[in-house]
PDB file of C-alpha atoms in Angstrom:
ATOM      1  CA  THR A 154      -9.149  10.573   4.235  1.00 40.00           C
ATOM      2  CA  LEU A 155     -12.660  11.973   4.475  1.00 40.00           C
ATOM      3  CA  CYS A 156     -12.539  12.936   0.802  1.00 40.00           C
ATOM      4  CA  VAL A 157     -11.684   9.376  -0.178  1.00 41.00           C
ATOM      5  CA  ALA A 158     -14.333   7.925   2.144  1.00 41.00           C
ATOM      6  CA  PHE A 159     -17.042  10.126   0.642  1.00 41.00           C
ATOM      7  CA  SER A 160     -15.840   9.275  -2.862  1.00 41.00           C
ATOM      8  CA  LEU A 161     -15.865   5.519  -2.265  1.00 44.00           C
ATOM      9  CA  ARG A 162     -19.248   5.374  -0.562  1.00 48.00           C
ATOM     10  CA  SER A 163     -21.328   6.853  -3.337  1.00 45.00           C
ATOM     11  CA  ASN A 164     -22.480   5.849  -6.783  1.00 48.00           C
ATOM     12  CA  ASN A 165     -21.641   7.646 -10.040  1.00 50.00           C
ATOM     13  CA  SER A 166     -24.730   9.788 -10.665  1.00 57.00           C
ATOM     14  CA  ALA A 167     -24.215  13.393 -11.752  1.00 57.00           C
ATOM     15  CA  THR A 168     -25.866  14.942  -8.670  1.00 65.00           C
ATOM     16  CA  ASP A 169     -23.818  12.699  -6.445  1.00 66.00           C
ATOM     17  CA  LEU A 170     -20.669  13.784  -8.252  1.00 60.00           C
ATOM     18  CA  HIS A 171     -21.550  17.448  -7.664  1.00 60.00           C
ATOM     19  CA  ARG A 172     -22.239  16.741  -3.985  1.00 68.00           C
ATOM     20  CA  ARG A 173     -18.877  15.002  -3.623  1.00 65.00           C
ATOM     21  CA  LEU A 174     -17.101  17.892  -5.302  1.00 63.00           C
ATOM     22  CA  ARG A 175     -18.754  20.381  -2.938  1.00 69.00           C
ATOM     23  CA  ILE A 176     -17.808  18.284   0.108  1.00 71.00           C
ATOM     24  CA  ASN A 177     -14.225  17.874  -1.127  1.00 64.00           C
ATOM     25  CA  THR A 178     -13.973  21.614  -1.807  1.00 68.00           C
ATOM     26  CA  VAL A 179     -15.214  22.465   1.694  1.00 68.00           C
ATOM     27  CA  LEU A 180     -12.812  19.994   3.303  1.00 67.00           C
ATOM     28  CA  LEU A 181      -9.903  21.308   1.241  1.00 62.00           C
ATOM     29  CA  SER A 182     -10.803  24.903   2.156  1.00 66.00           C
ATOM     30  CA  VAL A 183     -10.887  24.041   5.858  1.00 67.00           C
ATOM     31  CA  LEU A 184      -7.524  22.294   5.567  1.00 63.00           C
ATOM     32  CA  ILE A 185      -5.964  25.287   3.800  1.00 63.00           C
ATOM     33  CA  CYS A 186      -7.316  27.694   6.441  1.00 64.00           C
ATOM     34  CA  VAL A 187      -6.267  25.545   9.413  1.00 63.00           C
ATOM     35  CA  HIS A 188      -2.830  24.504   8.121  1.00 62.00           C
ATOM     36  CA  PRO A 189      -1.051  27.875   8.609  1.00 63.00           C
ATOM     37  CA  TRP A 190      -2.608  28.158  12.060  1.00 60.00           C
ATOM     38  CA  LEU A 191      -1.261  24.726  13.020  1.00 58.00           C
ATOM     39  CA  ILE A 192       2.209  25.637  11.824  1.00 59.00           C
ATOM     40  CA  ALA A 193       2.132  28.915  13.788  1.00 61.00           C
ATOM     41  CA  VAL A 194       0.745  27.462  17.040  1.00 64.00           C
ATOM     42  CA  LEU A 195       2.290  23.985  17.258  1.00 64.00           C
ATOM     43  CA  PRO A 196       6.022  23.427  17.508  1.00 74.00           C
ATOM     44  CA  MET A 197       7.365  21.524  14.512  1.00 77.00           C
ATOM     45  CA  GLU A 198       8.342  18.530  16.687  1.00 79.00           C
ATOM     46  CA  ILE A 199       4.772  18.018  17.881  1.00 81.00           C
ATOM     47  CA  LEU A 200       3.403  18.385  14.348  1.00 79.00           C
ATOM     48  CA  LEU A 201       5.926  15.861  13.018  1.00 84.00           C
ATOM     49  CA  GLN A 202       5.166  13.461  15.894  1.00 86.00           C
ATOM     50  CA  GLN A 203       1.431  13.693  15.190  1.00 85.00           C
ATOM     51  CA  ILE A 204       2.005  13.059  11.488  1.00 86.00           C
ATOM     52  CA  ILE A 205       4.007   9.922  12.334  1.00 88.00           C
ATOM     53  CA  ASN A 206       1.348   8.797  14.836  1.00 89.00           C
ATOM     54  CA  GLY A 207      -1.347   9.341  12.212  1.00 89.00           C
ATOM     55  CA  LEU A 208       0.554   7.324   9.622  1.00 90.00           C
ATOM     56  CA  VAL A 209       1.032   4.435  12.044  1.00 90.00           C
ATOM     57  CA  GLN A 210      -2.612   4.456  13.155  1.00 92.00           C
ATOM     58  CA  GLY A 211      -3.799   4.845   9.567  1.00 91.00           C
ATOM     59  CA  SER A 212      -1.712   1.844   8.542  1.00 92.00           C
ATOM     60  CA  VAL A 213      -3.483  -0.298  11.130  1.00 89.00           C
ATOM     61  CA  TYR A 214      -6.868   0.937   9.878  1.00 89.00           C
ATOM     62  CA  ALA A 215      -5.784   0.216   6.301  1.00 91.00           C
ATOM     63  CA  LEU A 216      -4.893  -3.382   7.204  1.00 88.00           C
ATOM     64  CA  VAL A 217      -8.279  -3.905   8.848  1.00 85.00           C
ATOM     65  CA  ALA A 218     -10.063  -2.323   5.887  1.00 87.00           C
ATOM     66  CA  LEU A 219      -8.076  -4.467   3.466  1.00 89.00           C
ATOM     67  CA  GLY A 220      -9.132  -7.589   5.359  1.00 85.00           C
ATOM     68  CA  TYR A 221     -12.790  -6.573   5.332  1.00 85.00           C
ATOM     69  CA  THR A 222     -12.585  -5.717   1.621  1.00 88.00           C
ATOM     70  CA  MET A 223     -10.981  -9.025   0.697  1.00 86.00           C
ATOM     71  CA  VAL A 224     -13.538 -11.036   2.658  1.00 82.00           C
ATOM     72  CA  TYR A 225     -16.427  -9.010   1.236  1.00 84.00           C
ATOM     73  CA  GLY A 226     -15.069  -9.370  -2.291  1.00 85.00           C
ATOM     74  CA  ILE A 227     -14.733 -13.144  -1.997  1.00 80.00           C
ATOM     75  CA  LEU A 228     -17.726 -14.118   0.153  1.00 74.00           C
ATOM     76  CA  GLY A 229     -20.059 -11.226  -0.605  1.00 78.00           C
ATOM     77  CA  LEU A 230     -20.790 -10.570   3.078  1.00 81.00           C
ATOM     78  CA  ILE A 231     -19.312  -8.488   5.833  1.00 83.00           C
ATOM     79  CA  ASN A 232     -17.562 -10.797   8.274  1.00 84.00           C
ATOM     80  CA  PHE A 233     -18.160  -9.327  11.717  1.00 86.00           C
ATOM     81  CA  ALA A 234     -15.920 -12.044  13.155  1.00 89.00           C
ATOM     82  CA  HIS A 235     -12.885 -10.608  11.327  1.00 88.00           C
ATOM     83  CA  GLY A 236     -11.503  -8.907  14.431  1.00 89.00           C
ATOM     84  CA  GLU A 237     -12.085 -11.985  16.564  1.00 93.00           C
ATOM     85  CA  VAL A 238     -10.110 -14.156  14.142  1.00 93.00           C
ATOM     86  CA  VAL A 239      -7.216 -11.702  14.422  1.00 91.00           C
ATOM     87  CA  MET A 240      -7.558 -11.722  18.225  1.00 94.00           C
ATOM     88  CA  ILE A 241      -7.476 -15.513  18.339  1.00 96.00           C
ATOM     89  CA  GLY A 242      -4.376 -15.441  16.120  1.00 95.00           C
ATOM     90  CA  ALA A 243      -2.659 -13.075  18.546  1.00 94.00           C
ATOM     91  CA  MET A 244      -3.594 -15.253  21.504  1.00 96.00           C
ATOM     92  CA  LEU A 245      -2.361 -18.380  19.692  1.00 96.00           C
ATOM     93  CA  ALA A 246       0.933 -16.614  18.972  1.00 96.00           C
ATOM     94  CA  LEU A 247       1.249 -15.551  22.615  1.00 96.00           C
ATOM     95  CA  SER A 248       0.487 -19.044  23.895  1.00 96.00           C
ATOM     96  CA  ALA A 249       2.928 -20.667  21.473  1.00 96.00           C
ATOM     97  CA  LEU A 250       5.623 -18.097  22.240  1.00 95.00           C
ATOM     98  CA  THR A 251       5.225 -18.569  25.989  1.00 95.00           C
ATOM     99  CA  ALA A 252       5.367 -22.372  25.627  1.00 95.00           C
ATOM    100  CA  LEU A 253       8.392 -22.290  23.315  1.00 95.00           C
ATOM    101  CA  LEU A 254      10.306 -19.882  25.540  1.00 94.00           C
ATOM    102  CA  GLY A 255       9.417 -22.074  28.524  1.00 94.00           C
ATOM    103  CA  LEU A 256      10.976 -25.049  26.719  1.00 95.00           C
ATOM    104  CA  GLY A 257      14.199 -23.094  26.255  1.00 93.00           C
ATOM    105  CA  VAL A 258      13.871 -22.402  22.526  1.00 94.00           C
ATOM    106  CA  PRO A 259      15.916 -19.307  21.560  1.00 94.00           C
ATOM    107  CA  PRO A 260      13.775 -16.179  21.036  1.00 92.00           C
ATOM    108  CA  ALA A 261      15.059 -15.753  17.452  1.00 91.00           C
ATOM    109  CA  LEU A 262      13.514 -19.137  16.614  1.00 94.00           C
ATOM    110  CA  ALA A 263      10.511 -19.019  18.942  1.00 94.00           C
ATOM    111  CA  LEU A 264       9.096 -15.818  17.455  1.00 93.00           C
ATOM    112  CA  PRO A 265       8.864 -17.016  13.810  1.00 95.00           C
ATOM    113  CA  LEU A 266       7.562 -20.405  14.918  1.00 96.00           C
ATOM    114  CA  SER A 267       4.809 -18.846  17.037  1.00 96.00           C
ATOM    115  CA  ILE A 268       3.834 -16.450  14.243  1.00 95.00           C
ATOM    116  CA  GLY A 269       3.693 -19.353  11.780  1.00 96.00           C
ATOM    117  CA  LEU A 270       1.524 -21.341  14.182  1.00 96.00           C
ATOM    118  CA  ALA A 271      -0.806 -18.371  14.617  1.00 96.00           C
ATOM    119  CA  MET A 272      -1.099 -17.953  10.858  1.00 96.00           C
ATOM    120  CA  ALA A 273      -1.914 -21.642  10.420  1.00 97.00           C
ATOM    121  CA  GLY A 274      -4.449 -21.451  13.246  1.00 96.00           C
ATOM    122  CA  CYS A 275      -6.146 -18.388  11.721  1.00 94.00           C
ATOM    123  CA  MET A 276      -6.274 -20.069   8.310  1.00 95.00           C
ATOM    124  CA  ALA A 277      -7.851 -23.191   9.819  1.00 97.00           C
ATOM    125  CA  LEU A 278     -10.302 -21.100  11.846  1.00 96.00           C
ATOM    126  CA  GLY A 279     -11.294 -19.017   8.812  1.00 91.00           C
ATOM    127  CA  TYR A 280     -11.735 -22.145   6.711  1.00 94.00           C
ATOM    128  CA  GLY A 281     -13.859 -23.759   9.402  1.00 95.00           C
ATOM    129  CA  ILE A 282     -16.030 -20.658   9.832  1.00 93.00           C
ATOM    130  CA  GLU A 283     -16.594 -20.441   6.088  1.00 89.00           C
ATOM    131  CA  ARG A 284     -17.425 -24.152   5.783  1.00 93.00           C
ATOM    132  CA  ILE A 285     -19.657 -24.421   8.836  1.00 93.00           C
ATOM    133  CA  ALA A 286     -21.313 -21.011   9.146  1.00 91.00           C
ATOM    134  CA  TYR A 287     -21.191 -19.165   5.819  1.00 87.00           C
ATOM    135  CA  ARG A 288     -21.244 -21.728   3.005  1.00 89.00           C
ATOM    136  CA  PRO A 289     -24.660 -23.216   3.929  1.00 91.00           C
ATOM    137  CA  LEU A 290     -26.086 -19.693   3.732  1.00 88.00           C
ATOM    138  CA  ARG A 291     -24.590 -18.806   0.361  1.00 85.00           C
ATOM    139  CA  HIS A 292     -27.990 -18.587  -1.386  1.00 87.00           C
ATOM    140  CA  ALA A 293     -29.999 -17.451   1.642  1.00 88.00           C
ATOM    141  CA  PRO A 294     -31.487 -13.947   1.985  1.00 89.00           C
ATOM    142  CA  ARG A 295     -28.930 -11.241   2.840  1.00 83.00           C
ATOM    143  CA  LEU A 296     -29.986 -10.982   6.489  1.00 88.00           C
ATOM    144  CA  ALA A 297     -29.213 -14.614   7.391  1.00 89.00           C
ATOM    145  CA  PRO A 298     -25.420 -14.457   6.762  1.00 87.00           C
ATOM    146  CA  LEU A 299     -25.272 -11.082   8.507  1.00 87.00           C
ATOM    147  CA  ILE A 300     -26.885 -12.474  11.658  1.00 92.00           C
ATOM    148  CA  THR A 301     -24.662 -15.561  11.410  1.00 92.00           C
ATOM    149  CA  ALA A 302     -21.548 -13.356  11.214  1.00 91.00           C
ATOM    150  CA  ILE A 303     -22.596 -11.537  14.386  1.00 93.00           C
ATOM    151  CA  GLY A 304     -23.256 -14.900  16.065  1.00 95.00           C
ATOM    152  CA  VAL A 305     -19.836 -16.254  15.040  1.00 95.00           C
ATOM    153  CA  SER A 306     -18.262 -13.093  16.466  1.00 94.00           C
ATOM    154  CA  ILE A 307     -20.003 -13.592  19.808  1.00 96.00           C
ATOM    155  CA  VAL A 308     -19.080 -17.293  19.910  1.00 96.00           C
ATOM    156  CA  LEU A 309     -15.389 -16.548  19.212  1.00 96.00           C
ATOM    157  CA  GLN A 310     -15.287 -13.811  21.858  1.00 96.00           C
ATOM    158  CA  ASN A 311     -16.710 -16.099  24.506  1.00 96.00           C
ATOM    159  CA  LEU A 312     -14.520 -19.009  23.432  1.00 96.00           C
ATOM    160  CA  ALA A 313     -11.433 -16.815  23.776  1.00 95.00           C
ATOM    161  CA  MET A 314     -12.559 -15.651  27.236  1.00 95.00           C
ATOM    162  CA  MET A 315     -13.043 -19.269  28.310  1.00 96.00           C
ATOM    163  CA  ILE A 316      -9.586 -20.307  27.075  1.00 95.00           C
ATOM    164  CA  TRP A 317      -7.402 -17.267  27.890  1.00 95.00           C
ATOM    165  CA  GLY A 318      -9.476 -15.472  30.511  1.00 93.00           C
ATOM    166  CA  ARG A 319     -10.624 -11.866  30.738  1.00 92.00           C
ATOM    167  CA  GLU A 320      -7.392 -10.277  31.989  1.00 92.00           C
ATOM    168  CA  TYR A 321      -4.936  -8.383  29.811  1.00 91.00           C
ATOM    169  CA  HIS A 322      -2.013 -10.269  28.288  1.00 90.00           C
ATOM    170  CA  SER A 323       1.227  -8.822  26.966  1.00 89.00           C
ATOM    171  CA  PHE A 324       3.913 -10.279  24.743  1.00 87.00           C
ATOM    172  CA  PRO A 325       7.350 -10.794  26.291  1.00 87.00           C
ATOM    173  CA  GLN A 326       9.983  -8.226  25.286  1.00 86.00           C
ATOM    174  CA  LEU A 327      12.052 -10.105  22.670  1.00 84.00           C
ATOM    175  CA  ILE A 328      13.277  -7.240  20.511  1.00 81.00           C
ATOM    176  CA  ALA A 329      15.192  -4.298  21.941  1.00 81.00           C
ATOM    177  CA  ASN A 330      12.999  -1.212  22.246  1.00 82.00           C
ATOM    178  CA  ASN A 331      15.309   1.404  20.735  1.00 85.00           C
ATOM    179  CA  SER A 332      14.009   4.925  20.259  1.00 86.00           C
ATOM    180  CA  HIS A 333      15.059   6.952  17.244  1.00 83.00           C
ATOM    181  CA  ASN A 334      14.858  10.745  17.302  1.00 85.00           C
ATOM    182  CA  ILE A 335      14.141  12.173  13.846  1.00 81.00           C
ATOM    183  CA  GLY A 336      13.577  15.915  13.720  1.00 80.00           C
ATOM    184  CA  GLY A 337      12.310  15.983  17.298  1.00 80.00           C
ATOM    185  CA  ALA A 338       9.832  13.148  16.717  1.00 81.00           C
ATOM    186  CA  ILE A 339      10.415   9.846  18.498  1.00 82.00           C
ATOM    187  CA  ILE A 340       9.976   6.563  16.633  1.00 82.00           C
ATOM    188  CA  ASN A 341      10.322   3.277  18.497  1.00 80.00           C
TER     189      ASN A 341
END
């Protein structure tokens, strides 16, 4: 992952290419030296569990990075409110799910309906943010949209705290939490 990050961050000059190759070589050498030690010290179940945990966590990071990349590619600015839009979508889904379950809607129908509502809410919120906050600054200096993105992030955080409060919320258990044991690693 570090090799890719260093490769993506830099430009294509010859000295930069040599620097990247040296960094990649050092990282690969460290990995080769540490790998046999990890195999000898850690039981295979723990190593497999950590690999699975890393893949799951890396997938979440990849989704966030994909969202940032898409927004940057389309708008040309880093949207610091990206995480807050996702948070508001989760809170909309939770609120809709709680209301639908309270009305007696079956969980198999309530879950897709609440997810659809959250998606529609996030689309409307993103459209509104782009129209109100970002579009008027399309030809402004680079600092103005950046400060606006930070401001939108702060506004959405405080709006969410006013609506849903500051306490933790959890989704109701709708799907059975079955654990699967694969080679000593647990996946649930």
